[in-house]
Amino acid sequence: MLTGLCLVLFCFKGRHDFHTSLTEARLNEKSGSIEMTVRVFSDDFELALQKFSDKEDLKITDAESNAVIRNYFRKHLAFVKDKDVVFGEYLGKEIETDITWIYIEVSEAKKLKGFNLLNTIFLEVFDDQTNVVNFIDGENRQTLLFNKKDKLKANPL
């Protein structure tokens, strides 16, 4: 039901008064990796990247934005355990009118047992930001919610 609500929210066109990201983290049994697809509102994403890079004129369509995106996600989306941190590899993005899709892959998912997921996407920009992550492992699905007060959750895979 939560996923359905998020999909309805992401179909909304124009200005929005809510701040949500939706991530699907799927275990790929063949490669042993976690394939992550992050869906964000393009205007929120651009604002976050501008603040992160201190470049007020940076656009997500700019060629230089890929390096900024890679660095942004290395800071705001990671698996952590004590002092160990595992980042995903930024593979690319697709930009639609209002939505941007970001693709990230984390290799060797089995090594992440006992790790927590840190998700602070846009929390530095919006006080009401909520980040939804759907973990999918075959037929099993688990949804995690992140916000300013709850930034770290156990990895369900």
mmCIF file of C-alpha atoms in Angstrom:
data_model
loop_
_atom_site.group_PDB
_atom_site.id
_atom_site.type_symbol
_atom_site.label_atom_id
_atom_site.label_comp_id
_atom_site.label_asym_id
_atom_site.label_seq_id
_atom_site.Cartn_x
_atom_site.Cartn_y
_atom_site.Cartn_z
ATOM 1 C CA MET A 1 0.000 0.000 0.000
ATOM 2 C CA LEU A 2 2.859 2.375 0.855
ATOM 3 C CA THR A 3 4.461 1.708 -2.521
ATOM 4 C CA GLY A 4 1.157 2.465 -4.255
ATOM 5 C CA LEU A 5 0.869 5.767 -2.401
ATOM 6 C CA CYS A 6 4.411 6.718 -3.388
ATOM 7 C CA LEU A 7 3.721 5.841 -7.032
ATOM 8 C CA VAL A 8 0.616 8.053 -7.004
ATOM 9 C CA LEU A 9 2.661 10.868 -5.486
ATOM 10 C CA PHE A 10 5.347 10.497 -8.153
ATOM 11 C CA CYS A 11 2.736 10.771 -10.909
ATOM 12 C CA PHE A 12 1.824 14.272 -9.675
ATOM 13 C CA LYS A 13 2.891 16.952 -12.115
ATOM 14 C CA GLY A 14 4.039 20.442 -11.254
ATOM 15 C CA ARG A 15 4.889 21.939 -7.868
ATOM 16 C CA HIS A 16 4.721 19.596 -4.915
ATOM 17 C CA ASP A 17 4.503 20.270 -1.207
ATOM 18 C CA PHE A 18 5.889 16.931 -0.072
ATOM 19 C CA HIS A 19 9.430 15.650 -0.238
ATOM 20 C CA THR A 20 9.884 11.948 -0.838
ATOM 21 C CA SER A 21 12.372 9.647 -2.527
ATOM 22 C CA LEU A 22 11.568 6.069 -3.466
ATOM 23 C CA THR A 23 14.299 3.462 -3.822
ATOM 24 C CA GLU A 24 13.988 -0.103 -5.021
ATOM 25 C CA ALA A 25 16.898 -2.275 -3.871
ATOM 26 C CA ARG A 26 16.741 -5.635 -5.628
ATOM 27 C CA LEU A 27 19.076 -8.550 -4.955
ATOM 28 C CA ASN A 28 20.381 -9.956 -8.232
ATOM 29 C CA GLU A 29 21.029 -13.638 -7.499
ATOM 30 C CA LYS A 30 23.133 -14.168 -10.644
ATOM 31 C CA SER A 31 25.597 -11.336 -10.062
ATOM 32 C CA GLY A 32 25.331 -11.342 -6.260
ATOM 33 C CA SER A 33 24.824 -7.586 -6.296
ATOM 34 C CA ILE A 34 22.163 -5.194 -5.082
ATOM 35 C CA GLU A 35 20.699 -3.143 -7.904
ATOM 36 C CA MET A 36 19.269 0.141 -6.658
ATOM 37 C CA THR A 37 16.931 2.443 -8.530
ATOM 38 C CA VAL A 38 16.327 5.763 -6.784
ATOM 39 C CA ARG A 39 13.379 7.925 -7.921
ATOM 40 C CA VAL A 40 13.411 11.576 -6.903
ATOM 41 C CA PHE A 41 11.685 14.766 -7.931
ATOM 42 C CA SER A 42 13.981 16.467 -10.431
ATOM 43 C CA ASP A 43 13.614 19.945 -8.912
ATOM 44 C CA ASP A 44 14.465 18.656 -5.415
ATOM 45 C CA PHE A 45 17.428 16.746 -6.831
ATOM 46 C CA GLU A 46 18.774 19.769 -8.648
ATOM 47 C CA LEU A 47 18.444 21.909 -5.510
ATOM 48 C CA ALA A 48 20.274 19.299 -3.418
ATOM 49 C CA LEU A 49 23.083 19.026 -5.964
ATOM 50 C CA GLN A 50 23.430 22.805 -6.159
ATOM 51 C CA LYS A 51 23.764 23.047 -2.377
ATOM 52 C CA PHE A 52 26.114 20.067 -2.252
ATOM 53 C CA SER A 53 28.408 21.475 -4.949
ATOM 54 C CA ASP A 54 28.052 25.177 -4.056
ATOM 55 C CA LYS A 55 27.180 25.793 -7.718
ATOM 56 C CA GLU A 56 23.860 27.630 -7.891
ATOM 57 C CA ASP A 57 23.663 27.254 -11.670
ATOM 58 C CA LEU A 58 24.310 23.467 -11.801
ATOM 59 C CA LYS A 59 21.638 21.584 -13.753
ATOM 60 C CA ILE A 60 21.083 17.830 -13.574
ATOM 61 C CA THR A 61 21.299 17.808 -17.367
ATOM 62 C CA ASP A 62 24.850 19.232 -17.312
ATOM 63 C CA ALA A 63 27.642 16.809 -18.200
ATOM 64 C CA GLU A 64 29.507 17.790 -15.024
ATOM 65 C CA SER A 65 26.543 16.789 -12.869
ATOM 66 C CA ASN A 66 27.485 13.083 -13.039
ATOM 67 C CA ALA A 67 30.572 13.603 -10.875
ATOM 68 C CA VAL A 68 28.532 15.633 -8.391
ATOM 69 C CA ILE A 69 25.806 12.945 -8.327
ATOM 70 C CA ARG A 70 28.395 10.208 -7.716
ATOM 71 C CA ASN A 71 29.869 12.164 -4.796
ATOM 72 C CA TYR A 72 26.437 13.095 -3.425
ATOM 73 C CA PHE A 73 25.342 9.465 -3.222
ATOM 74 C CA ARG A 74 28.676 8.421 -1.690
ATOM 75 C CA LYS A 75 27.776 10.734 1.180
ATOM 76 C CA HIS A 76 24.040 10.088 1.480
ATOM 77 C CA LEU A 77 23.445 6.406 0.633
ATOM 78 C CA ALA A 78 25.720 3.700 2.022
ATOM 79 C CA PHE A 79 25.898 0.445 3.945
ATOM 80 C CA VAL A 80 27.709 0.883 7.248
ATOM 81 C CA LYS A 81 28.963 -1.358 10.045
ATOM 82 C CA ASP A 82 31.093 0.199 12.742
ATOM 83 C CA LYS A 83 33.855 1.943 10.767
ATOM 84 C CA ASP A 84 33.293 -0.069 7.576
ATOM 85 C CA VAL A 85 31.407 1.740 4.803
ATOM 86 C CA VAL A 86 30.322 0.235 1.483
ATOM 87 C CA PHE A 87 29.157 2.568 -1.287
ATOM 88 C CA GLY A 88 27.329 1.680 -4.425
ATOM 89 C CA GLU A 89 28.703 2.403 -7.869
ATOM 90 C CA TYR A 90 26.814 5.170 -9.640
ATOM 91 C CA LEU A 91 25.822 3.788 -13.049
ATOM 92 C CA GLY A 92 23.867 6.695 -14.469
ATOM 93 C CA LYS A 93 20.586 8.594 -14.492
ATOM 94 C CA GLU A 94 17.469 9.066 -16.577
ATOM 95 C CA ILE A 95 15.634 12.370 -16.469
ATOM 96 C CA GLU A 96 11.936 12.639 -17.188
ATOM 97 C CA THR A 97 9.938 15.843 -16.921
ATOM 98 C CA ASP A 98 9.468 15.846 -13.133
ATOM 99 C CA ILE A 99 11.249 12.672 -12.044
ATOM 100 C CA THR A 100 14.886 11.595 -12.170
ATOM 101 C CA TRP A 101 15.887 7.942 -11.891
ATOM 102 C CA ILE A 102 19.349 7.210 -10.480
ATOM 103 C CA TYR A 103 20.932 3.773 -10.925
ATOM 104 C CA ILE A 104 23.394 2.397 -8.372
ATOM 105 C CA GLU A 105 24.890 -1.074 -7.948
ATOM 106 C CA VAL A 106 26.437 -2.532 -4.815
ATOM 107 C CA SER A 107 28.571 -5.592 -5.557
ATOM 108 C CA GLU A 108 29.004 -8.594 -3.271
ATOM 109 C CA ALA A 109 25.742 -8.245 -1.349
ATOM 110 C CA LYS A 110 26.576 -11.284 0.807
ATOM 111 C CA LYS A 111 29.366 -9.295 2.463
ATOM 112 C CA LEU A 112 26.748 -6.808 3.705
ATOM 113 C CA LYS A 113 25.233 -9.166 6.285
ATOM 114 C CA GLY A 114 25.117 -7.305 9.578
ATOM 115 C CA PHE A 115 25.482 -3.912 7.880
ATOM 116 C CA ASN A 116 22.970 -1.081 8.256
ATOM 117 C CA LEU A 117 21.691 1.124 5.464
ATOM 118 C CA LEU A 118 22.269 4.857 5.824
ATOM 119 C CA ASN A 119 19.857 6.964 3.767
ATOM 120 C CA THR A 120 20.073 10.735 4.197
ATOM 121 C CA ILE A 121 18.982 11.747 0.682
ATOM 122 C CA PHE A 122 17.778 15.382 0.750
ATOM 123 C CA LEU A 123 17.587 15.463 4.567
ATOM 124 C CA GLU A 124 19.988 18.405 4.503
ATOM 125 C CA VAL A 125 17.564 20.281 2.237
ATOM 126 C CA PHE A 126 14.051 19.511 3.519
ATOM 127 C CA ASP A 127 12.956 19.055 7.136
ATOM 128 C CA ASP A 128 9.955 16.952 6.064
ATOM 129 C CA GLN A 129 11.919 14.663 3.700
ATOM 130 C CA THR A 130 10.947 10.977 3.798
ATOM 131 C CA ASN A 131 12.944 8.282 2.025
ATOM 132 C CA VAL A 132 11.262 4.970 1.242
ATOM 133 C CA VAL A 133 13.393 1.923 0.403
ATOM 134 C CA ASN A 134 11.816 -1.305 -0.853
ATOM 135 C CA PHE A 135 14.210 -4.253 -0.518
ATOM 136 C CA ILE A 136 13.330 -7.135 -2.835
ATOM 137 C CA ASP A 137 14.898 -10.582 -2.557
ATOM 138 C CA GLY A 138 13.012 -12.972 -4.821
ATOM 139 C CA GLU A 139 9.466 -13.095 -3.461
ATOM 140 C CA ASN A 140 10.422 -11.380 -0.200
ATOM 141 C CA ARG A 141 9.856 -7.643 0.112
ATOM 142 C CA GLN A 142 10.562 -5.311 3.007
ATOM 143 C CA THR A 143 9.967 -1.562 3.183
ATOM 144 C CA LEU A 144 12.102 0.798 5.258
ATOM 145 C CA LEU A 145 11.318 4.459 5.999
ATOM 146 C CA PHE A 146 14.001 7.069 6.640
ATOM 147 C CA ASN A 147 13.678 10.670 7.840
ATOM 148 C CA LYS A 148 15.576 13.270 9.907
ATOM 149 C CA LYS A 149 15.087 11.269 13.113
ATOM 150 C CA ASP A 150 15.615 7.824 11.600
ATOM 151 C CA LYS A 151 18.573 7.741 9.175
ATOM 152 C CA LEU A 152 19.953 4.256 9.768
ATOM 153 C CA LYS A 153 18.168 0.888 9.428
ATOM 154 C CA ALA A 154 19.212 -2.761 9.486
ATOM 155 C CA ASN A 155 19.918 -4.223 6.049
ATOM 156 C CA PRO A 156 17.138 -6.782 5.491
ATOM 157 C CA LEU A 157 18.994 -8.756 2.801
#
